[in-house]
Short mmCIF file of C-alpha atoms in Angstrom, two decimals:
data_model
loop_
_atom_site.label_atom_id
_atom_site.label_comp_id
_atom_site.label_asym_id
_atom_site.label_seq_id
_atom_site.Cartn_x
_atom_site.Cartn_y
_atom_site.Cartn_z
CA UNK A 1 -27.90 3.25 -3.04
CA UNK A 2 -27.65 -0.51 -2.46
CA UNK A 3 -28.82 0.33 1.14
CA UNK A 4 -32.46 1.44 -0.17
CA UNK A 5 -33.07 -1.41 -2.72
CA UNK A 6 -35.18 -4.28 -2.29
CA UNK A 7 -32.01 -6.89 -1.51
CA UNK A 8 -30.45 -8.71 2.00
CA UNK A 9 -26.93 -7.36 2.78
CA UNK A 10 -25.43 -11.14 2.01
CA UNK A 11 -26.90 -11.15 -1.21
CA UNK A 12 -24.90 -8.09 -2.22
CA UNK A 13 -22.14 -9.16 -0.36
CA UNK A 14 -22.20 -12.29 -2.35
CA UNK A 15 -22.72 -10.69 -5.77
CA UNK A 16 -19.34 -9.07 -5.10
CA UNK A 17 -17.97 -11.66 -3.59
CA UNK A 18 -18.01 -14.09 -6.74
CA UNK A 19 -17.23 -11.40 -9.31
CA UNK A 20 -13.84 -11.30 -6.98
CA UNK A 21 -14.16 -14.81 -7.33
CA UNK A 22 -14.22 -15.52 -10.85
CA UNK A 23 -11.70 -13.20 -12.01
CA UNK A 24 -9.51 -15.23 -9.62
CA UNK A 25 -10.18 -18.35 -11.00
CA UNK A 26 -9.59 -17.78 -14.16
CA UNK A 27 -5.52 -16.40 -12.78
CA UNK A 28 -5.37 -19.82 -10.44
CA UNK A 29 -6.88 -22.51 -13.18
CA UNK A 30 -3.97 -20.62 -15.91
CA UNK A 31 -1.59 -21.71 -13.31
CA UNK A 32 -3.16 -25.02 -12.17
CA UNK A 33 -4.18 -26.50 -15.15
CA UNK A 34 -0.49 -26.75 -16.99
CA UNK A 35 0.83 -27.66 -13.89
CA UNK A 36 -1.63 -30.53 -13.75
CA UNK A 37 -1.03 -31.67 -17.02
CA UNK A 38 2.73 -31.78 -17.17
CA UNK A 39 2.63 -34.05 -13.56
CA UNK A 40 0.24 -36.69 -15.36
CA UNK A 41 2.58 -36.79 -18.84
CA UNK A 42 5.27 -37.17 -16.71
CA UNK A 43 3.02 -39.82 -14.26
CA UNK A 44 3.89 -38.27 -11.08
CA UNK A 45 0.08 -38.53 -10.24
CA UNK A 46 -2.07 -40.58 -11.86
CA UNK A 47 -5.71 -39.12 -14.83
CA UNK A 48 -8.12 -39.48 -11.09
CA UNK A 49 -5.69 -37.36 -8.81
CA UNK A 50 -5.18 -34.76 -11.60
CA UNK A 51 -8.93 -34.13 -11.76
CA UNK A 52 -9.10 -34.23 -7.98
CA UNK A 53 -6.46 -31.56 -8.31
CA UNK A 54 -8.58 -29.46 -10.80
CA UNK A 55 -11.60 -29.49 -8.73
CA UNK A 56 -9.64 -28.05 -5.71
CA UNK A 57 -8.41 -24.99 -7.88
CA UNK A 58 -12.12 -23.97 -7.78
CA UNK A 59 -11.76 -23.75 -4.28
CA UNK A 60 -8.37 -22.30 -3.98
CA UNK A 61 -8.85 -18.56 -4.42
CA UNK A 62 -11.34 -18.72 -1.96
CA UNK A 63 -9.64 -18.23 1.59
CA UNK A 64 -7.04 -15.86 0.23
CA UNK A 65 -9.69 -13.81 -0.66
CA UNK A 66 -11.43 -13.71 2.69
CA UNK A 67 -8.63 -12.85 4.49
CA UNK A 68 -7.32 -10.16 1.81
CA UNK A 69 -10.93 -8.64 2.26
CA UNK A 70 -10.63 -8.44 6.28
CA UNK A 71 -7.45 -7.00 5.87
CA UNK A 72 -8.52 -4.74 3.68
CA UNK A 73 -11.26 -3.74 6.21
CA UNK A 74 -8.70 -3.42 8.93
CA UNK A 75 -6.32 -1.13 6.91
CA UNK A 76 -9.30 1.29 5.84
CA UNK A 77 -10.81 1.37 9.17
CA UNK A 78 -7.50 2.78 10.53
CA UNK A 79 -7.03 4.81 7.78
CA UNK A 80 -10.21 7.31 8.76
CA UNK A 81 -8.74 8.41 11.96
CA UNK A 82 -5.71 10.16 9.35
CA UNK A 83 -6.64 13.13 7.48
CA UNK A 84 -4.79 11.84 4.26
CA UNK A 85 -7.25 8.92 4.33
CA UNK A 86 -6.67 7.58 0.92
CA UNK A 87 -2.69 7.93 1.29
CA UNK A 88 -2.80 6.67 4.67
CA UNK A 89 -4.51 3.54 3.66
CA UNK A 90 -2.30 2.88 0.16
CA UNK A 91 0.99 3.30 3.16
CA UNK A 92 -0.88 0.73 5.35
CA UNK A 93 -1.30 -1.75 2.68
CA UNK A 94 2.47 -1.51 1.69
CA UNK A 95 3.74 -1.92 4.87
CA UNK A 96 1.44 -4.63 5.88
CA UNK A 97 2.71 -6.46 2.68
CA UNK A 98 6.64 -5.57 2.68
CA UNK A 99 6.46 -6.77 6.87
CA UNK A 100 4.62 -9.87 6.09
CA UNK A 101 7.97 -10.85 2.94
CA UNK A 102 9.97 -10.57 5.15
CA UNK A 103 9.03 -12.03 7.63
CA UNK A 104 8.52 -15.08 5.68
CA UNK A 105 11.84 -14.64 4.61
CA UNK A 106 13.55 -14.23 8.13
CA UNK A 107 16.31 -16.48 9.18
CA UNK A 108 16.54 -18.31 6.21
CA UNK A 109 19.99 -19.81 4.86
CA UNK A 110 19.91 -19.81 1.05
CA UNK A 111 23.04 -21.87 0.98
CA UNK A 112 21.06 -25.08 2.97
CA UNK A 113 18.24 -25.13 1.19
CA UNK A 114 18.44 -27.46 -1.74
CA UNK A 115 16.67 -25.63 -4.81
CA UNK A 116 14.31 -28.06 -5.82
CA UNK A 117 13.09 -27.34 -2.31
CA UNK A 118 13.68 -23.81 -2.27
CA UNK A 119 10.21 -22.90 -4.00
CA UNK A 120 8.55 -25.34 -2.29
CA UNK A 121 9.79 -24.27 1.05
CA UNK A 122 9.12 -20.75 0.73
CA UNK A 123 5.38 -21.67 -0.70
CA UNK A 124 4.40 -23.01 2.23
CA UNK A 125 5.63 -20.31 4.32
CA UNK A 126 3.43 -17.72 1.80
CA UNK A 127 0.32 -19.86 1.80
CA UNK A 128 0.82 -22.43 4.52
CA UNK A 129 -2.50 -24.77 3.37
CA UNK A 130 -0.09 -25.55 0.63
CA UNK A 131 0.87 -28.45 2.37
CA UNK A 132 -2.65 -30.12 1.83
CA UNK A 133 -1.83 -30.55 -1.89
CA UNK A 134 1.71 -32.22 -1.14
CA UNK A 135 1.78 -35.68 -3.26
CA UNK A 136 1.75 -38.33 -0.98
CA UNK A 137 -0.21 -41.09 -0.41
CA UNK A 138 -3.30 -38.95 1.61
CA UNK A 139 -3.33 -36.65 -1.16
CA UNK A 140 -7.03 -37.33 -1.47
CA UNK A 141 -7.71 -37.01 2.32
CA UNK A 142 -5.62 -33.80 2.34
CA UNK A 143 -7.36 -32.00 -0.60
CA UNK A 144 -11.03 -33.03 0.81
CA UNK A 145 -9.63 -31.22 4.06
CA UNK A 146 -8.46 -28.19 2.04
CA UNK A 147 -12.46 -28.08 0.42
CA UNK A 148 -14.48 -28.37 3.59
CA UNK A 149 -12.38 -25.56 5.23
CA UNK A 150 -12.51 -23.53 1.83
CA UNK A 151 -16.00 -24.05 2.60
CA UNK A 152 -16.49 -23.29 6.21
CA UNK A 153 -14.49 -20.18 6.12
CA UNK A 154 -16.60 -18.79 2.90
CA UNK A 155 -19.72 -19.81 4.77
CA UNK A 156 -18.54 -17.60 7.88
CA UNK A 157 -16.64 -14.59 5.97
CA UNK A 158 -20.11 -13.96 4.10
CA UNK A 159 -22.45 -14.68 7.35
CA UNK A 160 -20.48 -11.70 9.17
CA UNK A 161 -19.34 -9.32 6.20
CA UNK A 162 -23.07 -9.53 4.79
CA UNK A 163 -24.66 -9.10 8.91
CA UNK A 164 -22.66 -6.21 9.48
CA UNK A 165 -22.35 -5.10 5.87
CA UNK A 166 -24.03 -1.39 6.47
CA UNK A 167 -22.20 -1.29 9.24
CA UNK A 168 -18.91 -1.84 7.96
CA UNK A 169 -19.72 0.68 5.26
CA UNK A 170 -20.59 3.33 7.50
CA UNK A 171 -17.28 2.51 9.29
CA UNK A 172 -15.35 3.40 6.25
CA UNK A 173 -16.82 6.24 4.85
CA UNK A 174 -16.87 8.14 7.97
CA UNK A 175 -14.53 11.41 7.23
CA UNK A 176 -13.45 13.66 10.17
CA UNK A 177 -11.26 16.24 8.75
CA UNK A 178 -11.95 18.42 6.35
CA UNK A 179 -9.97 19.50 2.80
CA UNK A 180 -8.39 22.84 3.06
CA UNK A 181 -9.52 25.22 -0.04
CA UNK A 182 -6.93 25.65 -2.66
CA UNK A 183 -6.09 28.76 -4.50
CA UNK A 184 -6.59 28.08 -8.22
CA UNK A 185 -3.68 28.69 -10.16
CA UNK A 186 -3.70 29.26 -14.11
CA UNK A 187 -2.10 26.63 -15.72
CA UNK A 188 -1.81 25.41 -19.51
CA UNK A 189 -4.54 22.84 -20.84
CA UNK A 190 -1.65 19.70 -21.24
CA UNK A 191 -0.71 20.41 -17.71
CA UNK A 192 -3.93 20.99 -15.79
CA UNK A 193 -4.75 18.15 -17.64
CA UNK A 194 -1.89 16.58 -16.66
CA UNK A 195 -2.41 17.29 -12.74
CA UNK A 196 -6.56 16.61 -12.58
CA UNK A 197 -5.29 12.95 -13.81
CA UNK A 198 -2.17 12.10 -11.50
CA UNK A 199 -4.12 13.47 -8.78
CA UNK A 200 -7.17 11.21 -9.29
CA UNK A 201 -4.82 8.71 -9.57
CA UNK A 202 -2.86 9.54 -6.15
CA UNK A 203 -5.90 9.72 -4.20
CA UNK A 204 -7.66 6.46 -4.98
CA UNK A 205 -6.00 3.67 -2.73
CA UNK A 206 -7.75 1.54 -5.33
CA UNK A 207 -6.41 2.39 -8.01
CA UNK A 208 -2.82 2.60 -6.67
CA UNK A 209 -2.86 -0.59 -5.43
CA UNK A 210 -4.40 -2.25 -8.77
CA UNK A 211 -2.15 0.19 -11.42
CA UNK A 212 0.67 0.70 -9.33
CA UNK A 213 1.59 -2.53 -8.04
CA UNK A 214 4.39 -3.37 -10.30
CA UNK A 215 5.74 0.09 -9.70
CA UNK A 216 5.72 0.43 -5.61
CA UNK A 217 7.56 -3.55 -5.84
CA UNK A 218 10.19 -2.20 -8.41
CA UNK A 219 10.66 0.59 -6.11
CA UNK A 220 10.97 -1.96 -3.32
CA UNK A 221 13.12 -4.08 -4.84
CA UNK A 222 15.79 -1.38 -5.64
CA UNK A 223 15.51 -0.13 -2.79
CA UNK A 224 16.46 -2.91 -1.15
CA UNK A 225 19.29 -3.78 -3.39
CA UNK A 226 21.31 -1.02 -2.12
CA UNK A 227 20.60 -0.63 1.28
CA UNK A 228 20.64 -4.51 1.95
CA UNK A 229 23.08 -5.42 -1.30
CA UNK A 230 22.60 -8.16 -3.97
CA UNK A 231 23.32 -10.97 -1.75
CA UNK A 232 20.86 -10.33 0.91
CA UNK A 233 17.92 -9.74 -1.13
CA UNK A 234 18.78 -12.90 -2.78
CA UNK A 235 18.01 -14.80 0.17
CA UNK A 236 15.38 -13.15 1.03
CA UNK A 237 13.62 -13.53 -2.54
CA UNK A 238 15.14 -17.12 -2.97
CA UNK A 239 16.53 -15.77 -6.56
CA UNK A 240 19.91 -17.36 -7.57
CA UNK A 241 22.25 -14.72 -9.47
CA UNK A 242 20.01 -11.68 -9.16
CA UNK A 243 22.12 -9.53 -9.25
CA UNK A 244 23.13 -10.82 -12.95
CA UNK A 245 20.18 -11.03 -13.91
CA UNK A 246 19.72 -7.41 -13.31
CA UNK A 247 22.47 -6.18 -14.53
CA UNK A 248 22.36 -7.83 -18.01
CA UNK A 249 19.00 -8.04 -18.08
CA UNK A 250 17.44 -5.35 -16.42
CA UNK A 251 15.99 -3.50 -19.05
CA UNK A 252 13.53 -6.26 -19.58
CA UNK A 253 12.82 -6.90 -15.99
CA UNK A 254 11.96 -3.54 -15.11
CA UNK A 255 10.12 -3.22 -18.70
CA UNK A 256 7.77 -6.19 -16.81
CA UNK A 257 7.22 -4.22 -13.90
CA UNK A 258 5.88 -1.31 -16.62
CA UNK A 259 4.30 -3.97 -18.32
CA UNK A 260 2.13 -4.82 -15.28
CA UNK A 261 1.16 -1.43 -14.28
CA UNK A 262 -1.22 0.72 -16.21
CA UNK A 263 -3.27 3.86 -15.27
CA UNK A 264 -4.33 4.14 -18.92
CA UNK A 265 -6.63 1.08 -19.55
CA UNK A 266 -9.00 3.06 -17.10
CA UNK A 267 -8.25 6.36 -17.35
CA UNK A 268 -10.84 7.67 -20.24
CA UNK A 269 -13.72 5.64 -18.43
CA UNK A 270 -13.50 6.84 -14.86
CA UNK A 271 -14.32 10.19 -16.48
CA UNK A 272 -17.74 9.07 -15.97
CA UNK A 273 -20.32 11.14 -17.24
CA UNK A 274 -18.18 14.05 -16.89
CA UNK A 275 -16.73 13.35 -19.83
CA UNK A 276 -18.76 16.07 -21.93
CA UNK A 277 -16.80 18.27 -19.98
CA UNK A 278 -13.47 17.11 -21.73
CA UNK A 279 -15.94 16.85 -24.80
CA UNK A 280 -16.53 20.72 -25.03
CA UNK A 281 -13.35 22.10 -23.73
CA UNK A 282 -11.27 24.24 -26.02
CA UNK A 283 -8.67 21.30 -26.51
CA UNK A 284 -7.34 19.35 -28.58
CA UNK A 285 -8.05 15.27 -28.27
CA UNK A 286 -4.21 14.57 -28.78
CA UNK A 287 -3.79 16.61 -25.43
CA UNK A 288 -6.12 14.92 -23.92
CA UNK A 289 -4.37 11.30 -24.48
CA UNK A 290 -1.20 12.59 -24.32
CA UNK A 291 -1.89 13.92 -20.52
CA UNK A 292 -2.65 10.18 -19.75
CA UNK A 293 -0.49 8.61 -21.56
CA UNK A 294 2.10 10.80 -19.59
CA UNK A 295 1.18 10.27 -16.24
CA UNK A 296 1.09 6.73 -16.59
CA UNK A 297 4.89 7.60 -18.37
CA UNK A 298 5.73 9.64 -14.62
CA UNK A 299 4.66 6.54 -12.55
CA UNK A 300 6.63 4.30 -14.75
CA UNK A 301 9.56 7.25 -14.03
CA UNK A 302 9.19 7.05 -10.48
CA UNK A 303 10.11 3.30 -10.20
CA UNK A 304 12.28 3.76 -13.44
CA UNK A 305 14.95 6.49 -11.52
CA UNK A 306 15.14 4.12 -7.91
CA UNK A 307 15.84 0.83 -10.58
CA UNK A 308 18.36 2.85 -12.35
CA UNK A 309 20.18 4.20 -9.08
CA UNK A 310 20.13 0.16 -7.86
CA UNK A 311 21.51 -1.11 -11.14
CA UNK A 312 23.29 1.08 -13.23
CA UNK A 313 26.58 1.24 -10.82
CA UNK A 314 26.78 -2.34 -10.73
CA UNK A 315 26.83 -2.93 -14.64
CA UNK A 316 30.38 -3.83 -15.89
CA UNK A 317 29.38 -5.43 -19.55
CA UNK A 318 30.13 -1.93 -21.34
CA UNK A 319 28.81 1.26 -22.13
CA UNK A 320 26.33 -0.71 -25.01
CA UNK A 321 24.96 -2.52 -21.91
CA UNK A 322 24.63 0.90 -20.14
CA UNK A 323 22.55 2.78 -23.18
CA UNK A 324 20.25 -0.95 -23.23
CA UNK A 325 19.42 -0.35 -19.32
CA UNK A 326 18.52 3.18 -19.36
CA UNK A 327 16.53 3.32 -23.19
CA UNK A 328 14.80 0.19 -23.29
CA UNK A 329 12.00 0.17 -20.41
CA UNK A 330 10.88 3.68 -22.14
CA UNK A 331 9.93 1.89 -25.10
CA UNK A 332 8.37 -0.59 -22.29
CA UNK A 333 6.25 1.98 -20.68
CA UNK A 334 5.21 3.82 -24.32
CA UNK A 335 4.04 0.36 -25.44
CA UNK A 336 1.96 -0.64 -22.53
CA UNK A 337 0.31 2.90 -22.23
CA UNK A 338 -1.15 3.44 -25.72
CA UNK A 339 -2.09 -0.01 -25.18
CA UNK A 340 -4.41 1.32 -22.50
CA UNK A 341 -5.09 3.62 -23.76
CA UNK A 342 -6.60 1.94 -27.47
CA UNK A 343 -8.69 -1.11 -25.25
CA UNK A 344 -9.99 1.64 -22.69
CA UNK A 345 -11.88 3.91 -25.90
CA UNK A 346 -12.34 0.70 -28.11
CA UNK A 347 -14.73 -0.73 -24.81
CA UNK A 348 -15.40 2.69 -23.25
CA UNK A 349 -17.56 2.29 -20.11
CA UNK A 350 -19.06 5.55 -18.92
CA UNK A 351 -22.09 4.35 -16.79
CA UNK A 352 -20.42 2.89 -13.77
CA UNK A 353 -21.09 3.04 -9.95
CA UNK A 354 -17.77 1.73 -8.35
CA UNK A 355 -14.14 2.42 -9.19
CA UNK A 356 -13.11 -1.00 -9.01
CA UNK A 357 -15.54 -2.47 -12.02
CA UNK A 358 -13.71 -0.09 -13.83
CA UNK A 359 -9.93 -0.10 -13.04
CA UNK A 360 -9.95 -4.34 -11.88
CA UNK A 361 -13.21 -5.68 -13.79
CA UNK A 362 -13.39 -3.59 -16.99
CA UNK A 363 -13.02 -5.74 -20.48
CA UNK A 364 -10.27 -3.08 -21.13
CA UNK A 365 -8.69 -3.87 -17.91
CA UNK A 366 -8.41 -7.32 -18.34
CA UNK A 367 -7.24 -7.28 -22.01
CA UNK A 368 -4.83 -5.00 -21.47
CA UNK A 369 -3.26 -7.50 -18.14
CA UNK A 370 -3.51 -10.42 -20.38
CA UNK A 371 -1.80 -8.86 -23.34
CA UNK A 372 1.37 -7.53 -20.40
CA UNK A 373 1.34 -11.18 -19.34
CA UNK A 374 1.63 -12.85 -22.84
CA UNK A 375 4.34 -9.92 -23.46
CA UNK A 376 6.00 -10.55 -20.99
CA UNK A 377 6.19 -14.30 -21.53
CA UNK A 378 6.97 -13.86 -25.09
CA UNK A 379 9.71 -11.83 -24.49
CA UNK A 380 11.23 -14.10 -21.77
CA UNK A 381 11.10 -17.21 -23.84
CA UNK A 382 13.05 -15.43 -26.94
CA UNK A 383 15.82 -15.35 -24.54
CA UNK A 384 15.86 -18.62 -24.29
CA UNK A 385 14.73 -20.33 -27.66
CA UNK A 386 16.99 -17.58 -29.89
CA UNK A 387 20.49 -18.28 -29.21
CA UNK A 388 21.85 -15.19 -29.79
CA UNK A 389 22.97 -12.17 -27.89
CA UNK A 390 20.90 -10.71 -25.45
CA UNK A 391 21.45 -7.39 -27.52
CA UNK A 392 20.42 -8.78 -30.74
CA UNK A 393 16.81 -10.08 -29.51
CA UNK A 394 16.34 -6.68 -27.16
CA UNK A 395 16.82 -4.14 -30.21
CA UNK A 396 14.15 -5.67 -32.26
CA UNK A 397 11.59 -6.25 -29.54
CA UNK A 398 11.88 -2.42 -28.83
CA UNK A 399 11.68 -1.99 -32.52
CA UNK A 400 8.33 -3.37 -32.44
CA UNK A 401 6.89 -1.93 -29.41
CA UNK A 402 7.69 1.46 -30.98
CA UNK A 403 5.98 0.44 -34.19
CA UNK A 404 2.88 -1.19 -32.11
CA UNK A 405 2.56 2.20 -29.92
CA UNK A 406 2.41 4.43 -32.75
CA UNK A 407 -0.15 2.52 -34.38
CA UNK A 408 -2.33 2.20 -31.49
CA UNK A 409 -1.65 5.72 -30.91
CA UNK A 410 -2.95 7.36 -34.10
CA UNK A 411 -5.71 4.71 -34.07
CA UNK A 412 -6.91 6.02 -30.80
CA UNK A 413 -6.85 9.67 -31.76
CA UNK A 414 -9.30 8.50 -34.52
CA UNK A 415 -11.31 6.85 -32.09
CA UNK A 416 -12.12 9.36 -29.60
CA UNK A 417 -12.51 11.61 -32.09
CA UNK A 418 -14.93 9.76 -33.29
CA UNK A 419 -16.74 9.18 -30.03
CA UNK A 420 -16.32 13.01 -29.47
CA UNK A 421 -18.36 13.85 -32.45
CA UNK A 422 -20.73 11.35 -31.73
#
């Protein structure tokens, strides 16, 4: 459709390009701008180097971008030549990022590594134009080299993706296999329901990799606890006393993997305009949530039974510490899916023309990421500011995630009702 309108490949290549863009900023200028602040109260760098530093952030989400796209491109391409295509591609990506860890990771000796260095070192081996903003005394000369090849490599990334832009599409929507035909099978309405959504959500690499982030590095991350142990994965993470940290608090950590992955803020809207089909089936609008509520509940599950395996057998606080492990992320995963759920019908979007606007750029989207993050650093600061037991801070936070999810639960069933009528 963009092919046959009135518009130069670059331009559309560009409109994308800073919708990427601003999202982005707003993540890196949340991170830069505290950090910026707390180094001029403390007068590590002086008012003119902190603005020189907040001028740069505009430019740093640029070049990870460009090379995330090309990737992207790369993975995709190889992906057609697979008959799976969209499964193929979601494996790629995983691989491509779990490879690239560890590799930064390789060879490195936890125990000569000072930690104030630690971060630092491991920073620059993640995003090695780091350097450029290292405090010294070419600071200025370093960040002015940082901008002009920000800029360069922009200029060149849209010059090629926006000459060969058709191409490039053509490239990845070629299909040479075909589906087989399935026999249908009679089912009831909760679980056909249940199936049409997991399925959708399965076979779009794009949403897997936006909704199911949290989940595949959970599963990761277990994973590698017990094949490589506590100590190794350590290392390789550059986390002191993980494996205490997930044994007495692992509840809450793998409730923040749950927290960052939901199927549900998008779920209602990439019905599209087949959404009068839900609209005049004979069902009921609690099954209708509850089928999405529940697959985002079995993705949670998935990374939920590998943390469990990884962390349960290494727990030796008590059986109380057990019961916290294995009840508390469900109250986790309820609380971020009706959240979804409620922002996705309170800013319903029906009339969309990409996936991604709807699962990355939708307003429920983002509100429902911001409201995991500010969870999630809520929670985490309660352990530190309350002195008290790690049980007597986790019981009540549960408390009120059940209270919140209920809430938002009924208020969406009165919602979509609503809508349905309408």
């Amino acid at each position: 459709m963009l092919a046959s309108l009135p518009i130069r490949e670059k331009e559309v290549v560009l409109s994308k390009f800073l919708i990427l863009y601003f999202l982005n900023l707003i993540i890196s200028c949340s991170c830069i701008f505290p950090a910026v602040i707390l180094l001029i109260l403390k007068k590590i760098i002086s008012v003119s180097a902190g603005i020189i530093f907040l001028l740069s952030g505009f430019a740093l989400p640029m070049i990870p971008m460009c090379i995330a796209s090309i990737l992207s491109i790369i993975i995709e391409y190889c992906s057609v030549f697979f008959k799976r295509k969209n499964q193929i591609s979601i494996l790629f990506f995983y691989l491509l990022m779990t490879g690239y860890f560890i590799t930064v990771s390789f060879n490195r000796d936890l125990d000569s590594i000072l930690l104030d260095n630690l971060l630092q070192t491991q920073l620059y081996k993640i995003f090695p134009l780091s350097k450029l903003f290292y405090i010294d005394q070419n600071i200025y000369l370093k960040i002015l080299q940082f901008i002009s090849l920000t800029i360069i490599v922009t200029i060149v990334y849209i010059f090629f993706i926006g000459k060969n832009y058709n191409k490039i599409h053509q490239k990845l929507n070629t299909q040479s296999f075909k589906n087989k035909k399935t026999k249908s099978i009679l089912r009831t309405p909760f679980f056909s329901l249940y199936l049409k959504e997991f399925n959708r959500f399965i076979t779009s690499p794009i949403r897997v990799l936006n909704c199911g982030l949290g989940i595949i590095s959970l599963c990761v991350l277990s994973v590698g606890c017990m094949i490589l142990g506590f100590n190794k994965i350590e290392i390789l993470l550059g986390i002191r006393g993980l494996e205490h940290i997930l044994t007495h608090y692992g509840s809450s950590v793998i409730g923040a993997f749950f927290l960052m992955s939901c199927t549900t803020s998008s779920s209602i809207s990439l019905e599209g305009k087949n959404l009068w089909i839900l609209q005049t089936a004979p069902i009921g609008i609690s099954q209708i949530l509850n089928s999405k509520i529940a697959v985002n509940m079995s993705i949670h599950l998935i990374g939920y039974l590998f943390a469990m395996i990884a962390i349960l057998p290494n727990i030796r606080s008590g059986f109380l510490q057990i019961l916290l492990t294995v009840f508390v992320p469900v109250f986790y995963s309820f609380f971020i899916s009706t959240v979804g759920i409620f922002f996705n019908i309170k800013y319903l979007n029906l009339n969309w023309n990409d996936e991604i606007s709807v699962i990355k750029h939708s307003t429920a989207s983002i509100i429902t990421h911001i409201i995991a993050i500010i969870t999630i650093i809520i929670s985490t600061s309660l352990f530190f500011i309350i002195n008290l037991n790690f049980i007597y801070i986790i019981i009540p936070i549960c408390l009120s995630f059940a209270i919140v999810g209920i809430y938002l639960y009924k208020k969406s069933i009165k919602t979509i009702y609503l809508i349905q009528k309408y």
